[in-house]
Short mmCIF file of C-alpha atoms in Angstrom, two decimals:
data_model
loop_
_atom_site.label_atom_id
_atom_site.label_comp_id
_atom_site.label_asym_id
_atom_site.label_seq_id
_atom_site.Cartn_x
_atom_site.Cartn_y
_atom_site.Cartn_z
CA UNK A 233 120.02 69.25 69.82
CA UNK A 234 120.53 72.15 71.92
CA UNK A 235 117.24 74.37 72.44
CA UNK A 236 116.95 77.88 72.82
CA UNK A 237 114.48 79.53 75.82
CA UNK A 238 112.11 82.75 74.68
CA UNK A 239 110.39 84.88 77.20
CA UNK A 240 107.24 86.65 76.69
CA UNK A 241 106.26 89.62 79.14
CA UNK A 242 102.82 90.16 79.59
CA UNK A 243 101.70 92.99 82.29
CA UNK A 244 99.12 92.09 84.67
CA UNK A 245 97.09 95.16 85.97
CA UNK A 246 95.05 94.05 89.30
CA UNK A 247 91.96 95.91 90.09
CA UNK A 248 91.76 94.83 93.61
CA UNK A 249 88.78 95.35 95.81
CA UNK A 250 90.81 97.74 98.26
CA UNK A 251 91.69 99.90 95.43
CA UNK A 252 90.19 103.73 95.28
CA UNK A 253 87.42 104.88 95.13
CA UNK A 254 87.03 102.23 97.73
CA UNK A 255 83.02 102.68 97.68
CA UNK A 256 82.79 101.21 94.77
CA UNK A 257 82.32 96.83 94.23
CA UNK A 258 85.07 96.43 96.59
CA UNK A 259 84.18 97.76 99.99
CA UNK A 260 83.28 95.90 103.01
CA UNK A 261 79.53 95.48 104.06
CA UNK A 262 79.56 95.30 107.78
CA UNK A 263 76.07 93.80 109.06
CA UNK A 264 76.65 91.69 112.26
CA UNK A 265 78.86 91.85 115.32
CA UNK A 266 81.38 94.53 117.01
CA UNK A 267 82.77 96.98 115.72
CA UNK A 268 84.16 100.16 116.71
CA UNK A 269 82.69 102.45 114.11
CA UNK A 270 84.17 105.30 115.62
CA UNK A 271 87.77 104.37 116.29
CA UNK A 272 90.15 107.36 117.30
CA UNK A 273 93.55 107.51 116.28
CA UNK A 274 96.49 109.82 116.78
CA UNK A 275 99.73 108.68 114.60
CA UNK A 276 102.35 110.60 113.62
CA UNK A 277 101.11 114.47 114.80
CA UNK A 278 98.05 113.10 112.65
CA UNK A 279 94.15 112.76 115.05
CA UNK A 280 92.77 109.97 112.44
CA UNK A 281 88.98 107.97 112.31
CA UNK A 282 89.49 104.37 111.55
CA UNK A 283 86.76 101.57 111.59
CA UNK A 284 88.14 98.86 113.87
CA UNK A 285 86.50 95.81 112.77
CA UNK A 286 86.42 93.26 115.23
CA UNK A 287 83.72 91.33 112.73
CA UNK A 288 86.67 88.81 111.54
CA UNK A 289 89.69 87.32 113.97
CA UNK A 290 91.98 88.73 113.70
CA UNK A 291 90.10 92.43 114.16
CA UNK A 292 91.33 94.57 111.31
CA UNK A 293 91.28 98.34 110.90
CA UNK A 294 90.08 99.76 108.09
CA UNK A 295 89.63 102.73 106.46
CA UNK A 296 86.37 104.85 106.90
CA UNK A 297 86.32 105.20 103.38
CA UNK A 298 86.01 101.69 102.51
CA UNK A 299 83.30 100.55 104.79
CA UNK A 300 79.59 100.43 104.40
CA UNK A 301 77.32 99.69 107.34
CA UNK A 302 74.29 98.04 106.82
CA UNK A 303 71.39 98.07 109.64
CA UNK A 304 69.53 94.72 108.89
CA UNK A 305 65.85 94.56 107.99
CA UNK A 306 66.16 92.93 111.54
CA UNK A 307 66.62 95.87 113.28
CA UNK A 308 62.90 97.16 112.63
CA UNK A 309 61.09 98.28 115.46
CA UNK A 310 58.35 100.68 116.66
CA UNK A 311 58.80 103.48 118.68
CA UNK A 312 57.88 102.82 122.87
CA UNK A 313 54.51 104.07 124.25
CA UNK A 314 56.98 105.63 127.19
CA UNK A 315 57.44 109.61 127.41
CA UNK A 316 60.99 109.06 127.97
CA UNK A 317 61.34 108.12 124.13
CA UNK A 318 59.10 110.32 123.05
CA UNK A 319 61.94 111.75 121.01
CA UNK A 320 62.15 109.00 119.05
CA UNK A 321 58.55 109.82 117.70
CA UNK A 322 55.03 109.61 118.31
CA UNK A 323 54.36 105.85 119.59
CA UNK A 324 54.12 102.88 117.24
CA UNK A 325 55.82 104.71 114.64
CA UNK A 326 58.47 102.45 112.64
CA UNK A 327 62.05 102.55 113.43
CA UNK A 328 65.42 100.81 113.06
CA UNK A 329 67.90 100.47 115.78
CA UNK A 330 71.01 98.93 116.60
CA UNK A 331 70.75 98.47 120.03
CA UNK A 332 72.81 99.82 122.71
CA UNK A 333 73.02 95.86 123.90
CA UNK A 334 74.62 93.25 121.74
CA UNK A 335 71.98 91.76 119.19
CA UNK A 336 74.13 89.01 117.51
CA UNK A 337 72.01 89.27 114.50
CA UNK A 338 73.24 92.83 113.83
CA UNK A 339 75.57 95.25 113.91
CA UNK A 340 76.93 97.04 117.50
CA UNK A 341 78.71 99.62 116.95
CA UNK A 342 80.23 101.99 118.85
CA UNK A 343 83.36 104.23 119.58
CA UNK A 344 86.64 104.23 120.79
CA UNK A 345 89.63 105.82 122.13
CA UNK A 346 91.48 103.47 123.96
CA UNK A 347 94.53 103.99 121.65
CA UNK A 348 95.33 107.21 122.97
CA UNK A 349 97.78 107.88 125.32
CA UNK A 350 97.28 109.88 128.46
CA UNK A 351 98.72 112.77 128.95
CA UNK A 352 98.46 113.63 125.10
CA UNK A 353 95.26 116.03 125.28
CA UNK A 354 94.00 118.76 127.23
CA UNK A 355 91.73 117.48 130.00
CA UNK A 356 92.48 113.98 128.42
CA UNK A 357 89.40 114.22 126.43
CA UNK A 358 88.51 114.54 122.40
CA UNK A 359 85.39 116.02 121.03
CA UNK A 360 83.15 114.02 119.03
CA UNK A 361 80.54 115.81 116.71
CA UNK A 362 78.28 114.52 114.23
CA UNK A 363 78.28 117.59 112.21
CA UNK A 364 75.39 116.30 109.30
CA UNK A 365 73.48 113.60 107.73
CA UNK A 366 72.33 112.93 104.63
CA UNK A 367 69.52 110.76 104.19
CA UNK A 368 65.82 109.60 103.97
CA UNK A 369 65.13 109.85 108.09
CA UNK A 370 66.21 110.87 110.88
CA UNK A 371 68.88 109.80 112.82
CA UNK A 372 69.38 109.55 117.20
CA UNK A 373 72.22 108.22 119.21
CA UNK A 374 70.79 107.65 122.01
CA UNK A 375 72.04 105.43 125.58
CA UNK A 376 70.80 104.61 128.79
CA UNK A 377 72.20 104.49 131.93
CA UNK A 378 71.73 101.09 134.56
CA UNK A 379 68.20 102.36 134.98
CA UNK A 380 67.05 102.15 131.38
CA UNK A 381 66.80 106.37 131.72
CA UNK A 382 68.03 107.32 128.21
CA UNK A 383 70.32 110.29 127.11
CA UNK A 384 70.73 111.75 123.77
CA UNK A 385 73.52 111.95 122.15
CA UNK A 386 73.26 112.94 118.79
CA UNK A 387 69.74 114.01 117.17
CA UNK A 388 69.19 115.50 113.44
CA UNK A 389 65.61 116.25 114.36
CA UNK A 390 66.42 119.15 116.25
CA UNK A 391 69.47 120.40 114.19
CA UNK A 392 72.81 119.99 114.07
CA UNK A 393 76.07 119.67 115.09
CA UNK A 394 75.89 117.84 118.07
CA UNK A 395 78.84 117.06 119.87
CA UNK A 396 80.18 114.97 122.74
CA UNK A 397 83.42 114.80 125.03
CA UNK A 398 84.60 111.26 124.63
CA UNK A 399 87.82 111.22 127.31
CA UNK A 400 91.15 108.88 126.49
CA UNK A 401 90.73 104.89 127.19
CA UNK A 402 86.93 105.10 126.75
CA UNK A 403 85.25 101.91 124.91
CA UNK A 404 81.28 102.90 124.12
CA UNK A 405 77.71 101.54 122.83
CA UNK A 406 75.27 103.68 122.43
CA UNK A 407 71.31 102.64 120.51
CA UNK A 408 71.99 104.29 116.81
CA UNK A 409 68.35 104.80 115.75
CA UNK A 410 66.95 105.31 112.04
CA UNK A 411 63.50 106.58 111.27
CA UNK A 412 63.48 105.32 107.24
CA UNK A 413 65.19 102.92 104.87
CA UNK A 414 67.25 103.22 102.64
CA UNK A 415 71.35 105.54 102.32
CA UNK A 416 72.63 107.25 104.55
CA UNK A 417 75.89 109.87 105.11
CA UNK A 418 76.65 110.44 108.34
CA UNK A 419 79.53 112.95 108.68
CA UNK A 420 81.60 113.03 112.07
CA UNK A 421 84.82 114.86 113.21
CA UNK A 422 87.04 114.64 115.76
CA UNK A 423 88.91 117.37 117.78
CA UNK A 424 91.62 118.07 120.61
CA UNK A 425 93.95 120.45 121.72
CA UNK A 426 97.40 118.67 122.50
CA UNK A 427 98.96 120.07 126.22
CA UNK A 428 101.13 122.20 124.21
CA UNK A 429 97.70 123.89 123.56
CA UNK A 430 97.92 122.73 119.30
CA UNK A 431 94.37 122.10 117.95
CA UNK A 432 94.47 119.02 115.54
CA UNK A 433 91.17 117.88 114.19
CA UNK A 434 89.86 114.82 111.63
CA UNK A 435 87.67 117.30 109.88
CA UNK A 436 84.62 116.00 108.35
CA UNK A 437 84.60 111.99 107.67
CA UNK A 438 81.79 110.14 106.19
CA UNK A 439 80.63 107.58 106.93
CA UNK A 440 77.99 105.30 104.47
CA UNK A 441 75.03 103.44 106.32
CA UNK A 442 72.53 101.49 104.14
CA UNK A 443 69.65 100.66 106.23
CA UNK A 444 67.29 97.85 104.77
CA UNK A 445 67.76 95.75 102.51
CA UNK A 446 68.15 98.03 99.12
CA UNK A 447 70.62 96.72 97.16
CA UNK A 448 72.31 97.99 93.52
CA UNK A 449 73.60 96.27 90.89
CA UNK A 450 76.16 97.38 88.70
CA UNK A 451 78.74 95.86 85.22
CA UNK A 452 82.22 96.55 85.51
CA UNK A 453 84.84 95.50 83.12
CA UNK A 454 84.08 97.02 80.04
CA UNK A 455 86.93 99.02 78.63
CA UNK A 456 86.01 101.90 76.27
CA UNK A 457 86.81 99.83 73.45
CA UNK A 458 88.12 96.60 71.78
CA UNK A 459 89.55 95.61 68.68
CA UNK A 460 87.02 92.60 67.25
CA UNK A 461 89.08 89.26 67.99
CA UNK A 462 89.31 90.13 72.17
CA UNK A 463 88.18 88.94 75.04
CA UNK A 464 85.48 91.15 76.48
CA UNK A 465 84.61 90.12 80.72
CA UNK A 466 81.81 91.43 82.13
CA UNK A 467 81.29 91.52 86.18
CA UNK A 468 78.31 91.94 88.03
CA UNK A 469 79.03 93.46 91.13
CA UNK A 470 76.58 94.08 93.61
CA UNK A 471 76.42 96.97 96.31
CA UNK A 472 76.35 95.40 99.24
CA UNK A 473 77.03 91.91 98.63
CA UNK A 474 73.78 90.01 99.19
CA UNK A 475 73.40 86.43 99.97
CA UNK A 476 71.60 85.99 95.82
CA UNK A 477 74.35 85.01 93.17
CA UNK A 478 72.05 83.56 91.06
CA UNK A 479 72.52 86.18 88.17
CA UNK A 480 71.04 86.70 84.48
CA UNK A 481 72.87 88.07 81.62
CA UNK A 482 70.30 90.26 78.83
CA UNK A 483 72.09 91.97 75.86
CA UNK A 484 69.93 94.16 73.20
CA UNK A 485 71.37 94.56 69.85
CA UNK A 486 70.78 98.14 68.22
CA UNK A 487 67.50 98.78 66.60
CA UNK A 488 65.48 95.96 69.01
CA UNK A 489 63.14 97.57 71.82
CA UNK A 490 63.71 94.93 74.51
CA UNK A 491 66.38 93.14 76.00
CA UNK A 492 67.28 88.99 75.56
CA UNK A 493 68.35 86.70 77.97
CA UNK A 494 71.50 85.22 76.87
CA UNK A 495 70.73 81.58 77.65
CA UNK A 496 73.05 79.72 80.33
CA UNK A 497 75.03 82.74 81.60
CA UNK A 498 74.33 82.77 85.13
CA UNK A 499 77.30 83.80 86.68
CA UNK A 500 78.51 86.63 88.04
CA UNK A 501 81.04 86.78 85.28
CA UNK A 502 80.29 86.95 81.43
CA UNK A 503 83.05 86.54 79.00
CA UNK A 504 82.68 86.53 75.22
CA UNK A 505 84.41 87.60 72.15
CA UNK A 506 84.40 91.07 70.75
CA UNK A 507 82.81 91.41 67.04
CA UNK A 508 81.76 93.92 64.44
CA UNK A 509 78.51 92.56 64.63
CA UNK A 510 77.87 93.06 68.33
CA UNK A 511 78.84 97.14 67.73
CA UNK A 512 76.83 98.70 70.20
CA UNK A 513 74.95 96.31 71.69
CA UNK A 514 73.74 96.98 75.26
CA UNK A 515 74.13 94.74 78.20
CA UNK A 516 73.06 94.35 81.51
CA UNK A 517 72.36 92.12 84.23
CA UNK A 518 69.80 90.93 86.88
CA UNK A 519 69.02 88.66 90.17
CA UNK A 520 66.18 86.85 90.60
CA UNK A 521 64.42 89.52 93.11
CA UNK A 522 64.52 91.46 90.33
CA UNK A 523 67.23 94.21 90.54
CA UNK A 524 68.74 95.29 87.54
CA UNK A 525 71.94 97.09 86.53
CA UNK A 526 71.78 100.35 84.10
CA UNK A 527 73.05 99.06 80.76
CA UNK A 528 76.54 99.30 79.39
CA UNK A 529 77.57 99.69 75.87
CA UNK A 530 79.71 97.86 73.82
CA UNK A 531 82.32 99.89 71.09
CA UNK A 532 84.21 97.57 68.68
CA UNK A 533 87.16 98.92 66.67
CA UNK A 534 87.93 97.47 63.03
CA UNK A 535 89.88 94.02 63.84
CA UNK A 536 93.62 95.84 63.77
CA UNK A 537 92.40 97.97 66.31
CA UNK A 538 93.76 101.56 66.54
CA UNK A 539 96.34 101.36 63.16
CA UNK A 540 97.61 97.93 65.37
CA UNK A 541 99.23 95.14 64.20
CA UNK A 542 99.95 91.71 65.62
CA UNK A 543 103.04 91.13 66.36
CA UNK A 544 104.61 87.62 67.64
CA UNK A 545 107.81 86.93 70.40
CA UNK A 546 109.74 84.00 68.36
CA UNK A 547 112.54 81.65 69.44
CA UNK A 548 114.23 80.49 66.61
CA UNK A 549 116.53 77.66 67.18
CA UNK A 550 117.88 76.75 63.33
CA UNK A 551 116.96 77.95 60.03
CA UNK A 552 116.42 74.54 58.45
CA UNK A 553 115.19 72.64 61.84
CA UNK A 554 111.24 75.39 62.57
CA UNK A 555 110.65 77.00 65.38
CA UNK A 556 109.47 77.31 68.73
CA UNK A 557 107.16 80.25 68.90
CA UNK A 558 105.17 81.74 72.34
CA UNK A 559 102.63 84.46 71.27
CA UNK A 560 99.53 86.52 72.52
CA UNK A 561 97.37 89.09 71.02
CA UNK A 562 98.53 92.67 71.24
CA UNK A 563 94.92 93.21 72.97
CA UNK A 564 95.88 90.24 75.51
CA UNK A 565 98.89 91.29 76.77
CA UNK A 566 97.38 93.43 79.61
CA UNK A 567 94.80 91.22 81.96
CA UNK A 568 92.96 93.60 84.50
CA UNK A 569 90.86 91.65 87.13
CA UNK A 570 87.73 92.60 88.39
CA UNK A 571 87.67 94.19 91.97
CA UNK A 572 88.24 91.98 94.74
CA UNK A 573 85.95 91.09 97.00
CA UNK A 574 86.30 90.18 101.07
CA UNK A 575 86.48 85.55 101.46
CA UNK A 576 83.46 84.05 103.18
CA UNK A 577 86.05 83.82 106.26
CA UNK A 578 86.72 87.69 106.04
CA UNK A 579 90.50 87.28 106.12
CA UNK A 580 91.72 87.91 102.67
CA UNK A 581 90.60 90.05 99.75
CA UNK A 582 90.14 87.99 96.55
CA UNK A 583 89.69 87.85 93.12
CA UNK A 584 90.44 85.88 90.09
CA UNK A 585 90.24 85.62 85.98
CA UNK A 586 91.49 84.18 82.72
CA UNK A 587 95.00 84.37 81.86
CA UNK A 588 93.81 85.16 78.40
CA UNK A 589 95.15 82.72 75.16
CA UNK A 590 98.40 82.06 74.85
CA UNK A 591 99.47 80.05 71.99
CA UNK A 592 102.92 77.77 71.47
CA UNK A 593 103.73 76.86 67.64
CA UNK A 594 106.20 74.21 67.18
CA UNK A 595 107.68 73.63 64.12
CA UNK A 596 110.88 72.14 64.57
CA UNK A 597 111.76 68.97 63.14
CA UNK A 598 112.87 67.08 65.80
CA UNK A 599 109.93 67.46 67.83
CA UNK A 600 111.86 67.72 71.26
CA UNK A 601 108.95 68.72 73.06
CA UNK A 602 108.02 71.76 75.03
CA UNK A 603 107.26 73.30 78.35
CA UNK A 604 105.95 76.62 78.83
CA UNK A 605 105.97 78.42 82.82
CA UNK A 606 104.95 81.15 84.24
CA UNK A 607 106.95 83.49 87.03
CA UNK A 608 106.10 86.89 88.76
CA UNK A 609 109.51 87.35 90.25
CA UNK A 610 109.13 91.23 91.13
CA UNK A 611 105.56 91.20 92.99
CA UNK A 612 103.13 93.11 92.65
CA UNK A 613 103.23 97.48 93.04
CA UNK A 614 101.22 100.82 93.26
CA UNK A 615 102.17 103.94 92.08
CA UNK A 616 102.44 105.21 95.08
CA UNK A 617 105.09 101.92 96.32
CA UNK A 618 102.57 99.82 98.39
CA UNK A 619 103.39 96.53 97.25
CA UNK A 620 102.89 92.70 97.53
CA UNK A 621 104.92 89.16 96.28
CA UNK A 622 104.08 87.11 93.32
CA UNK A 623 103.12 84.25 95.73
CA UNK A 624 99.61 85.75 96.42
CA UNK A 625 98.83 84.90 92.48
CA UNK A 626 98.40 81.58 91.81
CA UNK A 627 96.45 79.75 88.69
CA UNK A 628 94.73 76.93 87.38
CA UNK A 629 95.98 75.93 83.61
CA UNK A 630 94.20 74.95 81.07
CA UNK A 631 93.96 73.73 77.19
CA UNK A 632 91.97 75.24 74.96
CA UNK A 633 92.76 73.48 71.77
CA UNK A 634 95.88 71.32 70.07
CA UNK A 635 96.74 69.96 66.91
CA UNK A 636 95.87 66.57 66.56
CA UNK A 637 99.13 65.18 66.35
CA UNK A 638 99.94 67.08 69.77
CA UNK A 639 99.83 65.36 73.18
CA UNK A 640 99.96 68.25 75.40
CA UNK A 641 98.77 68.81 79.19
CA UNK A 642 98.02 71.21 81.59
CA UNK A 643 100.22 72.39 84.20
CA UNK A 644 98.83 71.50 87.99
CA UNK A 645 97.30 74.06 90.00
CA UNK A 646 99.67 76.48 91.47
CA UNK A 647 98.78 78.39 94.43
CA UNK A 648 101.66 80.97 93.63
CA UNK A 649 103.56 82.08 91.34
CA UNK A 650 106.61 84.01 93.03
CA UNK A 651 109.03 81.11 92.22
CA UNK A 652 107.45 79.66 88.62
CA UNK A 653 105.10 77.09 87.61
CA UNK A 654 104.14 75.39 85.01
CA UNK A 655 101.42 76.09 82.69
CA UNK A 656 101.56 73.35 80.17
CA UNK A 657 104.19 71.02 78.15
CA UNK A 658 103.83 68.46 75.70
CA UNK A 659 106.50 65.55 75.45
CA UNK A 660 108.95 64.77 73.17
CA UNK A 661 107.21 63.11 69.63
CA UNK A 662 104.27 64.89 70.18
CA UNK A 663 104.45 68.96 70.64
CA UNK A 664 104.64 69.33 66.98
CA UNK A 665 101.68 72.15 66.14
CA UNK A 666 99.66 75.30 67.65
CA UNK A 667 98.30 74.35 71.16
CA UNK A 668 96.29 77.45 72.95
CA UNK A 669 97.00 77.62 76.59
CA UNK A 670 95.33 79.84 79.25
CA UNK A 671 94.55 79.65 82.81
CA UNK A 672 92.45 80.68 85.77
CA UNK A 673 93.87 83.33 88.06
CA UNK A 674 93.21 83.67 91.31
CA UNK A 675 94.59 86.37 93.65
CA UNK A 676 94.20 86.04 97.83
CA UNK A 677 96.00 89.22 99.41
CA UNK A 678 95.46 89.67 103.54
CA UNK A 679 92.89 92.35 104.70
CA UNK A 680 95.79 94.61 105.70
CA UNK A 681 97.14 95.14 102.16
CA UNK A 682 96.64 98.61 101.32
CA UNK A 683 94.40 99.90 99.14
CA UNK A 684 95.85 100.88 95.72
CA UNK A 685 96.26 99.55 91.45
CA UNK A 686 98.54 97.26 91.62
CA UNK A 687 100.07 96.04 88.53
CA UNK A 688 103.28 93.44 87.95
CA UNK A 689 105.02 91.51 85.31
CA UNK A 690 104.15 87.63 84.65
CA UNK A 691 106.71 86.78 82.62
CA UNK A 692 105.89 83.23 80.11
CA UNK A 693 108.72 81.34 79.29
CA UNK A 694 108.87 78.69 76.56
CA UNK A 695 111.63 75.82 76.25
#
């Protein structure tokens, strides 16, 4: 008996941790080792700040905009009972440095131009200026020369801008000294004249700097609605990652004072299924040291949704013999992933979730048997054209339920999904039934990617 294939289309819109506003769950957290903080470009006509982070091997550049540095509880020290430092502060008082000298439990920044050509700029030199700060304390720059004699470079204390002429092929460390805990905006520029005697400039950049340990918690996920049937994910993300992932979920129904622990959801992920009942009910979640996430609120639609209606993608292959039918729920045919997040190694952003149900009906009398794959032959875009291939998705199948009858099985683990693979098939005698399929995602894109939505087609095809 001759079978005909059906194809179901289901969008996949990928919230990656690189995408805009870049400060948000997905930027980097730089705590330990080198980096250039302070890394001058000029590309294109274009004098550019970039954060060279020489943290993971390869080093990567990044953009200022999606970095956070973090100055280690660590780095706490008191101010020396020398007159030399008695910028710094009266003696004893608490500080937090990053010392001019490689500590290998924190960070060492610095700056750099040794990516510009000479010959480019007038006098071979660029101006540096720290041109405000934002935050709880003061800040210094500060370094010394061979014979511990320090210099100031940059000060808040006694106002700025402050600036500094950094010449072509230099490589720096300076002491970068904080007098509180807690956020911090530093804003810098960076400005030449080109020989031809053209100014170009950065203009202001900031730059984030969380000193301590504070930490915030936040949900992401929720979508401003959902029709009671879907799949509602919930993601704790936390700003900057800390080393705790041992999480609690609490939800508070309308009309109750306190919040409830949802037993047994300690993940960073809770998934659950929208209903009228849970209308506006609050949620929230927490870590064991006790920070806790402002509340979100759920909004359930009546079950059609919006004036929806379901509406299934059917191969038919005879009027008298059933049918082989591949559906999903309106509501499930668009799967956004939470914001990726940097791998332990620091070489590739990451980030995974369910495929969402997808069920097979098979009514045909013959009971052939079935296979059902998945493909993502066009990659992956952005609006704006950034792009990467369907191979950097991969998944992990899964049954949910079968008919009893049924003898259906998973697909094996697929670690892309350029080319197709398959996400579950039941042999011939025994696919006659519903079976729900789904699967785990899981995206892995290089560091480099650039940052951006990127949304593709998985296309589901059933034989």
């Amino acid at each position: 008996m001759r079978r005909r294939a059906t194809a179901l289309k289901a969008a996949l819109l990928l919230l990656c941790g690189l995408a805009a506003p870049a400060h948000a769950a997905g930027a980097v957290v730089l705590s330990q080792g080198h980096t250039d903080a302070i890394d001058i470009r000029y590309t294109n006509g274009a004098l550019q700040l970039r954060v060279n982070d020489d943290t993971v091997s390869p080093a990567v550049s990044r953009a200022v905009e999606d970095v956070t540095f973090q100055v280690l509880p660590g780095a706490r020290t008191e101010v020396p009972g020398l007159d030399a430092f008695a910028f710094l502060g009266a003696p004893g008082t608490p500080i937090w440095m990053l010392p001019q000298v490689q500590d290998p439990a924190l960070l060492w920044p610095g700056w750099n131009t040794t990516a510009l050509a000479s010959g480019t700029f007038r006098d071979d030199s660029i101006r540096l200026s720290l041109v405000g700060v934002d935050g709880p304390g003061a800040v210094t720059v500060f370094d010394t020369s061979s014979l511990g004699a320090p210099s100031v470079r940059f000060r808040t204390a006694d106002g700025l801008p402050d600036h500094l002429d950094v010449p072509v092929h230099t490589h720096a460390h300076a002491s970068w000294v904080f007098g509180a805990t807690g956020h911090y905006t530093l804003t810098w520029r960076a400005d030449a004249v080109l020989t031809d005697g053209t100014a170009v400039s950065t203009g202001p950049i900031d730059y984030r700097f969380l000193v301590g340990d504070a930490r915030s918690l936040a949900v992401t996920g929720l979508a401003e609605s959902y029709p009671a049937g879907q799949t509602v994910t919930l993601q704790a993300v936390q700003t900057p990652q800390g080393p705790s992932t041992d999480y609690r979920w609490y939800s508070r129904r309308p009309g109750t004072d306190a919040f409830t622990e949802l037993p047994g959801e300690t993940g960073a992920a809770y998934r659950f299924t929208a209903t009228r009942a849970l209308g506006n009910t609050e949620y929230q979640v927490r870590l064991a040291d006790g920070t806790t996430s402002a509340p979100v609120t759920l909004h359930v639609t009546d079950d059609q949704g919006s004036g929806g209606t379901q509406k299934s993608v059917t191969a038919s292959i005879d009027a008298t013999a059933g049918a082989l039918v591949i559906s999903v729920l309106p509501a499930d045919r668009a799967v956004v992933l939470p914001p990726a997040a940097l791998s332990p190694a620091g070489d590739r952003w990451e980030t995974g979730g369910a495929l969402r149900p997808v069920t097979v009906t098979d009514t045909r009398a013959g009971t052939p048997g079935w296979s059902v794959s998945g493909q993502v032959s066009g990659g992956f875009r952005t609006a704006d054209g950034a792009s990467f291939g369907g191979e950097h998705l991969g998944w992990t199948p899964s049954l949910t339920s079968q008919g009893a009858q049924q003898g259906a099985v998973a697909g094996p683990v697929a670690s892309g999904l350029a080319s197709g693979a398959l996400l579950a098939s039941a042999p011939a005698g025994a696919g006659r039934g519903t079976a729900k399929l789904d699967a785990q995602l899981r995206l892995s894109v290089p560091t480099e990617t650039a940052a951006g939505t990127y949304t593709g087609t998985l296309t589901l095809t059933a034989i």
